[in-house]
PDB file of C-alpha atoms in Angstrom:
ATOM      1  CA  UNK A   1      22.613 -77.784 -21.478  1.00  0.00           C
ATOM      2  CA  UNK A   2      21.059 -81.084 -21.540  1.00  0.00           C
ATOM      3  CA  UNK A   3      17.801 -80.375 -22.255  1.00  0.00           C
ATOM      4  CA  UNK A   4      15.438 -79.587 -24.945  1.00  0.00           C
ATOM      5  CA  UNK A   5      14.714 -76.301 -22.438  1.00  0.00           C
ATOM      6  CA  UNK A   6      16.402 -72.531 -23.102  1.00  0.00           C
ATOM      7  CA  UNK A   7      17.161 -70.705 -20.812  1.00  0.00           C
ATOM      8  CA  UNK A   8      16.211 -66.770 -20.837  1.00  0.00           C
ATOM      9  CA  UNK A   9      17.552 -64.131 -18.906  1.00  0.00           C
ATOM     10  CA  UNK A  10      15.093 -61.241 -17.264  1.00  0.00           C
ATOM     11  CA  UNK A  11      16.361 -58.592 -15.412  1.00  0.00           C
ATOM     12  CA  UNK A  12      14.636 -55.579 -13.909  1.00  0.00           C
ATOM     13  CA  UNK A  13      15.220 -52.440 -11.985  1.00  0.00           C
ATOM     14  CA  UNK A  14      15.524 -51.958  -8.679  1.00  0.00           C
ATOM     15  CA  UNK A  15      13.259 -49.182  -8.834  1.00  0.00           C
ATOM     16  CA  UNK A  16      10.601 -51.246 -10.461  1.00  0.00           C
ATOM     17  CA  UNK A  17       7.620 -53.260  -9.500  1.00  0.00           C
ATOM     18  CA  UNK A  18       9.693 -56.818  -9.480  1.00  0.00           C
ATOM     19  CA  UNK A  19       6.079 -58.529 -10.296  1.00  0.00           C
ATOM     20  CA  UNK A  20       5.978 -56.639 -14.156  1.00  0.00           C
ATOM     21  CA  UNK A  21       8.389 -60.193 -15.296  1.00  0.00           C
ATOM     22  CA  UNK A  22       5.967 -62.752 -13.269  1.00  0.00           C
ATOM     23  CA  UNK A  23       3.285 -61.623 -14.743  1.00  0.00           C
ATOM     24  CA  UNK A  24       3.904 -61.064 -18.730  1.00  0.00           C
ATOM     25  CA  UNK A  25       5.696 -64.862 -18.258  1.00  0.00           C
ATOM     26  CA  UNK A  26       2.069 -65.569 -16.986  1.00  0.00           C
ATOM     27  CA  UNK A  27       0.359 -63.505 -19.265  1.00  0.00           C
ATOM     28  CA  UNK A  28       2.019 -64.846 -22.765  1.00  0.00           C
ATOM     29  CA  UNK A  29       2.746 -68.232 -21.366  1.00  0.00           C
ATOM     30  CA  UNK A  30       6.257 -67.512 -22.095  1.00  0.00           C
ATOM     31  CA  UNK A  31       8.665 -70.087 -19.804  1.00  0.00           C
ATOM     32  CA  UNK A  32       7.898 -73.636 -18.733  1.00  0.00           C
ATOM     33  CA  UNK A  33       9.231 -72.861 -15.817  1.00  0.00           C
ATOM     34  CA  UNK A  34      10.530 -69.674 -13.785  1.00  0.00           C
ATOM     35  CA  UNK A  35      13.528 -69.384 -11.585  1.00  0.00           C
ATOM     36  CA  UNK A  36      13.126 -66.024  -8.915  1.00  0.00           C
ATOM     37  CA  UNK A  37      16.384 -64.846  -7.075  1.00  0.00           C
ATOM     38  CA  UNK A  38      16.176 -61.139  -4.164  1.00  0.00           C
ATOM     39  CA  UNK A  39      14.089 -63.227  -2.485  1.00  0.00           C
ATOM     40  CA  UNK A  40      11.669 -61.591   0.181  1.00  0.00           C
ATOM     41  CA  UNK A  41      10.511 -63.397   3.114  1.00  0.00           C
ATOM     42  CA  UNK A  42       6.589 -62.395   2.130  1.00  0.00           C
ATOM     43  CA  UNK A  43       7.094 -62.783  -1.588  1.00  0.00           C
ATOM     44  CA  UNK A  44       4.365 -61.921  -4.011  1.00  0.00           C
ATOM     45  CA  UNK A  45       5.666 -63.414  -7.154  1.00  0.00           C
ATOM     46  CA  UNK A  46       6.014 -67.045  -5.060  1.00  0.00           C
ATOM     47  CA  UNK A  47       2.465 -65.651  -3.641  1.00  0.00           C
ATOM     48  CA  UNK A  48       0.843 -65.505  -7.296  1.00  0.00           C
ATOM     49  CA  UNK A  49       3.627 -68.561  -9.169  1.00  0.00           C
ATOM     50  CA  UNK A  50       1.735 -71.155  -6.705  1.00  0.00           C
ATOM     51  CA  UNK A  51      -1.832 -69.352  -7.899  1.00  0.00           C
ATOM     52  CA  UNK A  52      -1.352 -70.222 -11.130  1.00  0.00           C
ATOM     53  CA  UNK A  53       0.949 -73.550 -11.271  1.00  0.00           C
ATOM     54  CA  UNK A  54       3.862 -72.176 -12.837  1.00  0.00           C
ATOM     55  CA  UNK A  55       7.184 -75.051 -11.927  1.00  0.00           C
ATOM     56  CA  UNK A  56       9.195 -72.469 -10.279  1.00  0.00           C
ATOM     57  CA  UNK A  57      13.058 -72.110  -7.289  1.00  0.00           C
ATOM     58  CA  UNK A  58      14.457 -69.238  -5.532  1.00  0.00           C
ATOM     59  CA  UNK A  59      17.630 -68.644  -5.128  1.00  0.00           C
ATOM     60  CA  UNK A  60      16.836 -68.197  -1.599  1.00  0.00           C
ATOM     61  CA  UNK A  61      14.160 -69.157   1.572  1.00  0.00           C
ATOM     62  CA  UNK A  62      10.788 -67.243   2.231  1.00  0.00           C
ATOM     63  CA  UNK A  63       8.866 -67.216   5.225  1.00  0.00           C
ATOM     64  CA  UNK A  64       5.512 -68.087   4.031  1.00  0.00           C
ATOM     65  CA  UNK A  65       4.126 -70.829   4.791  1.00  0.00           C
ATOM     66  CA  UNK A  66       4.296 -71.656   1.496  1.00  0.00           C
ATOM     67  CA  UNK A  67       6.473 -75.563   0.644  1.00  0.00           C
ATOM     68  CA  UNK A  68       8.453 -74.399  -2.396  1.00  0.00           C
ATOM     69  CA  UNK A  69      11.774 -75.391  -4.745  1.00  0.00           C
ATOM     70  CA  UNK A  70      14.419 -73.745  -3.694  1.00  0.00           C
ATOM     71  CA  UNK A  71      18.681 -73.505  -2.713  1.00  0.00           C
ATOM     72  CA  UNK A  72      20.012 -71.413  -0.429  1.00  0.00           C
ATOM     73  CA  UNK A  73      23.346 -70.453   1.097  1.00  0.00           C
ATOM     74  CA  UNK A  74      23.609 -70.557   5.005  1.00  0.00           C
ATOM     75  CA  UNK A  75      23.949 -66.842   5.550  1.00  0.00           C
ATOM     76  CA  UNK A  76      22.934 -67.356   9.634  1.00  0.00           C
ATOM     77  CA  UNK A  77      25.886 -69.660   9.870  1.00  0.00           C
ATOM     78  CA  UNK A  78      28.526 -68.160   7.830  1.00  0.00           C
ATOM     79  CA  UNK A  79      27.827 -64.607   9.709  1.00  0.00           C
ATOM     80  CA  UNK A  80      27.935 -66.490  13.261  1.00  0.00           C
ATOM     81  CA  UNK A  81      31.060 -68.163  12.257  1.00  0.00           C
ATOM     82  CA  UNK A  82      32.633 -65.214  10.350  1.00  0.00           C
ATOM     83  CA  UNK A  83      32.341 -64.315  14.374  1.00  0.00           C
ATOM     84  CA  UNK A  84      34.015 -66.962  15.603  1.00  0.00           C
ATOM     85  CA  UNK A  85      36.582 -66.087  14.224  1.00  0.00           C
ATOM     86  CA  UNK A  86      37.053 -62.408  14.346  1.00  0.00           C
ATOM     87  CA  UNK A  87      36.769 -63.575  18.316  1.00  0.00           C
ATOM     88  CA  UNK A  88      39.471 -65.926  17.843  1.00  0.00           C
ATOM     89  CA  UNK A  89      41.570 -62.604  16.771  1.00  0.00           C
ATOM     90  CA  UNK A  90      41.028 -60.904  19.999  1.00  0.00           C
ATOM     91  CA  UNK A  91      38.394 -58.575  17.925  1.00  0.00           C
ATOM     92  CA  UNK A  92      35.531 -57.230  20.533  1.00  0.00           C
ATOM     93  CA  UNK A  93      33.992 -54.181  18.532  1.00  0.00           C
ATOM     94  CA  UNK A  94      32.086 -55.940  15.232  1.00  0.00           C
ATOM     95  CA  UNK A  95      30.732 -54.348  12.244  1.00  0.00           C
ATOM     96  CA  UNK A  96      28.362 -55.948   9.987  1.00  0.00           C
ATOM     97  CA  UNK A  97      27.911 -55.076   6.063  1.00  0.00           C
ATOM     98  CA  UNK A  98      24.563 -56.443   5.783  1.00  0.00           C
ATOM     99  CA  UNK A  99      21.786 -56.779   2.895  1.00  0.00           C
ATOM    100  CA  UNK A 100      18.924 -54.642   2.422  1.00  0.00           C
ATOM    101  CA  UNK A 101      16.088 -55.645   5.245  1.00  0.00           C
ATOM    102  CA  UNK A 102      13.762 -55.918   2.543  1.00  0.00           C
ATOM    103  CA  UNK A 103      15.043 -59.438   1.817  1.00  0.00           C
ATOM    104  CA  UNK A 104      15.344 -63.172   3.460  1.00  0.00           C
ATOM    105  CA  UNK A 105      18.632 -63.164   4.033  1.00  0.00           C
ATOM    106  CA  UNK A 106      19.154 -60.441   5.971  1.00  0.00           C
ATOM    107  CA  UNK A 107      17.093 -61.735   8.562  1.00  0.00           C
ATOM    108  CA  UNK A 108      18.944 -65.049   8.626  1.00  0.00           C
ATOM    109  CA  UNK A 109      22.231 -63.427   8.492  1.00  0.00           C
ATOM    110  CA  UNK A 110      21.261 -60.815  11.168  1.00  0.00           C
ATOM    111  CA  UNK A 111      20.821 -63.464  13.490  1.00  0.00           C
ATOM    112  CA  UNK A 112      23.599 -65.823  12.903  1.00  0.00           C
ATOM    113  CA  UNK A 113      25.766 -62.382  13.654  1.00  0.00           C
ATOM    114  CA  UNK A 114      23.619 -61.763  17.130  1.00  0.00           C
ATOM    115  CA  UNK A 115      24.159 -65.439  18.458  1.00  0.00           C
ATOM    116  CA  UNK A 116      27.897 -64.590  17.496  1.00  0.00           C
ATOM    117  CA  UNK A 117      27.739 -62.261  19.709  1.00  0.00           C
ATOM    118  CA  UNK A 118      26.172 -63.165  22.872  1.00  0.00           C
ATOM    119  CA  UNK A 119      28.195 -65.877  22.370  1.00  0.00           C
ATOM    120  CA  UNK A 120      31.599 -64.723  21.469  1.00  0.00           C
ATOM    121  CA  UNK A 121      31.269 -61.824  24.234  1.00  0.00           C
ATOM    122  CA  UNK A 122      31.377 -58.650  21.214  1.00  0.00           C
ATOM    123  CA  UNK A 123      29.391 -56.221  20.533  1.00  0.00           C
ATOM    124  CA  UNK A 124      28.134 -54.384  17.597  1.00  0.00           C
ATOM    125  CA  UNK A 125      29.595 -51.374  16.441  1.00  0.00           C
ATOM    126  CA  UNK A 126      26.298 -49.991  13.298  1.00  0.00           C
ATOM    127  CA  UNK A 127      27.642 -50.067  10.400  1.00  0.00           C
ATOM    128  CA  UNK A 128      24.783 -47.328   9.661  1.00  0.00           C
ATOM    129  CA  UNK A 129      23.267 -46.067   5.754  1.00  0.00           C
ATOM    130  CA  UNK A 130      24.499 -48.414   3.516  1.00  0.00           C
ATOM    131  CA  UNK A 131      23.735 -52.399   2.902  1.00  0.00           C
ATOM    132  CA  UNK A 132      25.536 -54.894   0.778  1.00  0.00           C
ATOM    133  CA  UNK A 133      23.560 -53.920  -2.464  1.00  0.00           C
ATOM    134  CA  UNK A 134      24.462 -50.167  -2.618  1.00  0.00           C
ATOM    135  CA  UNK A 135      27.234 -48.530  -4.940  1.00  0.00           C
ATOM    136  CA  UNK A 136      30.338 -49.167  -3.627  1.00  0.00           C
ATOM    137  CA  UNK A 137      30.890 -45.534  -3.474  1.00  0.00           C
ATOM    138  CA  UNK A 138      28.037 -45.504  -0.776  1.00  0.00           C
ATOM    139  CA  UNK A 139      30.141 -48.693   0.765  1.00  0.00           C
ATOM    140  CA  UNK A 140      32.809 -46.410   1.092  1.00  0.00           C
ATOM    141  CA  UNK A 141      31.460 -43.655   3.046  1.00  0.00           C
ATOM    142  CA  UNK A 142      29.756 -46.325   5.450  1.00  0.00           C
ATOM    143  CA  UNK A 143      32.839 -47.409   6.353  1.00  0.00           C
ATOM    144  CA  UNK A 144      34.883 -44.058   7.092  1.00  0.00           C
ATOM    145  CA  UNK A 145      32.292 -42.471   8.998  1.00  0.00           C
ATOM    146  CA  UNK A 146      32.766 -45.144  10.877  1.00  0.00           C
ATOM    147  CA  UNK A 147      36.233 -45.938  10.699  1.00  0.00           C
ATOM    148  CA  UNK A 148      35.998 -42.300  12.751  1.00  0.00           C
ATOM    149  CA  UNK A 149      34.323 -42.504  15.124  1.00  0.00           C
ATOM    150  CA  UNK A 150      35.805 -42.213  19.086  1.00  0.00           C
ATOM    151  CA  UNK A 151      35.514 -45.680  19.100  1.00  0.00           C
ATOM    152  CA  UNK A 152      35.316 -47.981  15.661  1.00  0.00           C
ATOM    153  CA  UNK A 153      35.019 -51.210  15.141  1.00  0.00           C
ATOM    154  CA  UNK A 154      38.127 -53.702  15.385  1.00  0.00           C
ATOM    155  CA  UNK A 155      36.171 -56.079  13.314  1.00  0.00           C
ATOM    156  CA  UNK A 156      33.915 -55.880  10.114  1.00  0.00           C
ATOM    157  CA  UNK A 157      32.281 -58.578   8.551  1.00  0.00           C
ATOM    158  CA  UNK A 158      30.852 -58.488   5.234  1.00  0.00           C
ATOM    159  CA  UNK A 159      27.943 -60.040   3.263  1.00  0.00           C
ATOM    160  CA  UNK A 160      29.685 -59.295  -0.318  1.00  0.00           C
ATOM    161  CA  UNK A 161      33.468 -59.247  -1.708  1.00  0.00           C
ATOM    162  CA  UNK A 162      32.892 -55.732  -3.380  1.00  0.00           C
ATOM    163  CA  UNK A 163      31.644 -54.231  -0.208  1.00  0.00           C
ATOM    164  CA  UNK A 164      34.638 -55.655   1.514  1.00  0.00           C
ATOM    165  CA  UNK A 165      37.024 -53.930  -1.191  1.00  0.00           C
ATOM    166  CA  UNK A 166      35.209 -50.936  -0.776  1.00  0.00           C
ATOM    167  CA  UNK A 167      35.403 -51.591   2.837  1.00  0.00           C
ATOM    168  CA  UNK A 168      39.424 -52.135   2.656  1.00  0.00           C
ATOM    169  CA  UNK A 169      40.251 -49.063   0.498  1.00  0.00           C
ATOM    170  CA  UNK A 170      38.247 -47.229   3.504  1.00  0.00           C
ATOM    171  CA  UNK A 171      40.328 -48.883   5.767  1.00  0.00           C
ATOM    172  CA  UNK A 172      43.001 -48.160   4.522  1.00  0.00           C
ATOM    173  CA  UNK A 173      42.456 -43.969   4.362  1.00  0.00           C
ATOM    174  CA  UNK A 174      41.602 -43.883   7.420  1.00  0.00           C
ATOM    175  CA  UNK A 175      45.610 -44.900   8.563  1.00  0.00           C
ATOM    176  CA  UNK A 176      44.981 -48.177   9.756  1.00  0.00           C
ATOM    177  CA  UNK A 177      46.453 -51.221   8.157  1.00  0.00           C
ATOM    178  CA  UNK A 178      43.676 -54.637   7.744  1.00  0.00           C
ATOM    179  CA  UNK A 179      44.930 -57.653   8.893  1.00  0.00           C
ATOM    180  CA  UNK A 180      46.714 -55.947  12.169  1.00  0.00           C
ATOM    181  CA  UNK A 181      45.143 -53.061  13.246  1.00  0.00           C
ATOM    182  CA  UNK A 182      41.132 -54.031  11.724  1.00  0.00           C
ATOM    183  CA  UNK A 183      40.538 -57.581  10.508  1.00  0.00           C
ATOM    184  CA  UNK A 184      37.790 -58.284   7.978  1.00  0.00           C
ATOM    185  CA  UNK A 185      35.864 -61.825   6.858  1.00  0.00           C
ATOM    186  CA  UNK A 186      33.580 -61.630   3.628  1.00  0.00           C
ATOM    187  CA  UNK A 187      31.827 -64.107   0.877  1.00  0.00           C
ATOM    188  CA  UNK A 188      33.217 -64.849  -1.894  1.00  0.00           C
ATOM    189  CA  UNK A 189      31.363 -66.322  -5.043  1.00  0.00           C
ATOM    190  CA  UNK A 190      34.457 -66.757  -6.554  1.00  0.00           C
ATOM    191  CA  UNK A 191      38.340 -66.835  -5.450  1.00  0.00           C
ATOM    192  CA  UNK A 192      39.489 -63.274  -5.777  1.00  0.00           C
ATOM    193  CA  UNK A 193      39.689 -61.397  -2.858  1.00  0.00           C
ATOM    194  CA  UNK A 194      42.476 -63.783  -2.099  1.00  0.00           C
ATOM    195  CA  UNK A 195      44.675 -61.845  -4.990  1.00  0.00           C
ATOM    196  CA  UNK A 196      43.210 -57.954  -4.851  1.00  0.00           C
ATOM    197  CA  UNK A 197      43.563 -57.977  -0.717  1.00  0.00           C
ATOM    198  CA  UNK A 198      44.819 -61.377   0.693  1.00  0.00           C
ATOM    199  CA  UNK A 199      44.552 -60.061   4.654  1.00  0.00           C
ATOM    200  CA  UNK A 200      41.091 -60.722   4.522  1.00  0.00           C
ATOM    201  CA  UNK A 201      39.540 -64.069   5.725  1.00  0.00           C
ATOM    202  CA  UNK A 202      36.921 -65.476   3.708  1.00  0.00           C
ATOM    203  CA  UNK A 203      34.884 -68.194   3.023  1.00  0.00           C
ATOM    204  CA  UNK A 204      33.282 -68.609  -0.295  1.00  0.00           C
ATOM    205  CA  UNK A 205      29.233 -69.735  -1.752  1.00  0.00           C
ATOM    206  CA  UNK A 206      29.561 -71.671  -4.254  1.00  0.00           C
ATOM    207  CA  UNK A 207      27.112 -69.761  -6.956  1.00  0.00           C
ATOM    208  CA  UNK A 208      27.846 -72.079 -10.120  1.00  0.00           C
ATOM    209  CA  UNK A 209      26.991 -75.166  -7.353  1.00  0.00           C
ATOM    210  CA  UNK A 210      23.690 -72.032  -6.786  1.00  0.00           C
ATOM    211  CA  UNK A 211      22.918 -72.408 -10.740  1.00  0.00           C
ATOM    212  CA  UNK A 212      22.874 -76.224 -11.103  1.00  0.00           C
ATOM    213  CA  UNK A 213      20.618 -76.929  -8.214  1.00  0.00           C
ATOM    214  CA  UNK A 214      18.180 -74.057  -8.952  1.00  0.00           C
ATOM    215  CA  UNK A 215      17.820 -75.711 -12.534  1.00  0.00           C
ATOM    216  CA  UNK A 216      17.746 -79.219 -11.466  1.00  0.00           C
ATOM    217  CA  UNK A 217      14.973 -77.800  -9.235  1.00  0.00           C
ATOM    218  CA  UNK A 218      12.625 -76.490 -12.108  1.00  0.00           C
ATOM    219  CA  UNK A 219      13.365 -79.324 -14.109  1.00  0.00           C
ATOM    220  CA  UNK A 220      12.524 -81.381 -11.880  1.00  0.00           C
ATOM    221  CA  UNK A 221       9.735 -79.124 -10.503  1.00  0.00           C
ATOM    222  CA  UNK A 222       7.980 -79.145 -14.144  1.00  0.00           C
ATOM    223  CA  UNK A 223       8.293 -82.951 -14.777  1.00  0.00           C
ATOM    224  CA  UNK A 224       5.789 -83.071 -10.971  1.00  0.00           C
ATOM    225  CA  UNK A 225       8.264 -83.493  -8.648  1.00  0.00           C
ATOM    226  CA  UNK A 226       6.874 -81.975  -4.819  1.00  0.00           C
ATOM    227  CA  UNK A 227       8.851 -78.581  -4.183  1.00  0.00           C
ATOM    228  CA  UNK A 228       9.126 -80.241  -0.589  1.00  0.00           C
ATOM    229  CA  UNK A 229      12.004 -82.747  -2.267  1.00  0.00           C
ATOM    230  CA  UNK A 230      13.347 -79.643  -4.225  1.00  0.00           C
ATOM    231  CA  UNK A 231      15.580 -77.697  -1.307  1.00  0.00           C
ATOM    232  CA  UNK A 232      18.908 -77.434  -0.444  1.00  0.00           C
ATOM    233  CA  UNK A 233      21.186 -75.115   1.233  1.00  0.00           C
ATOM    234  CA  UNK A 234      25.031 -74.428   1.239  1.00  0.00           C
ATOM    235  CA  UNK A 235      26.635 -74.203   4.523  1.00  0.00           C
ATOM    236  CA  UNK A 236      30.029 -71.948   4.951  1.00  0.00           C
ATOM    237  CA  UNK A 237      32.210 -75.738   5.108  1.00  0.00           C
ATOM    238  CA  UNK A 238      30.549 -76.688   1.043  1.00  0.00           C
ATOM    239  CA  UNK A 239      28.297 -79.019   2.297  1.00  0.00           C
ATOM    240  CA  UNK A 240      24.595 -79.518   0.416  1.00  0.00           C
ATOM    241  CA  UNK A 241      22.126 -80.527   2.912  1.00  0.00           C
ATOM    242  CA  UNK A 242      18.905 -81.337   2.011  1.00  0.00           C
ATOM    243  CA  UNK A 243      16.175 -79.611   4.147  1.00  0.00           C
ATOM    244  CA  UNK A 244      13.570 -82.284   3.701  1.00  0.00           C
TER     245      UNK A 244
END
């Protein structure tokens, strides 16, 4: 708001080529800088923007060996901490509602979850057929299936607050009581679950902070600041760290 720049939001559907908006910006020269979301480990948008020398920042990291500005939430630490909290409540059979494998933060969340299982002596009960990008009905149906198994989970970790609400509904429909028969930990971008389902243990992911960090990063990159100096990670405890 305090600069001469204007913000243009360009949505794209999951079924369309995510390169199209980037190519349009590059071909038309319609932007001085770009912020990308839904970052993938080997993201062709990142490679093209570096090749064309257009300043950008990503919400999420890549795994390409290419330095670029980013802000990310530490999903590995989140999943590990969630396993610890559930284990402290005696939960040993844990399910994870995770991101789609095509996104980088899937690797981080999955890695933290598996490390937590090893360290705290728990086992995974796979939550199959749904991830945090699916509709609430798909998540609800997947949760119902896993809850009706002969060995259902007694703890669930949700990678999104919307998914947590769908899972909580499935727990109710299965005849179990959330917070008694089964516990759940969820991320939330705003303090909503406390009002909707206070039984859910929550970790805040500050989306406003992410927006500020990404805006600062892309503006600084336009000014020529090296990308290695424009990288930040939010921790589950609210701290902000700069890897470089």
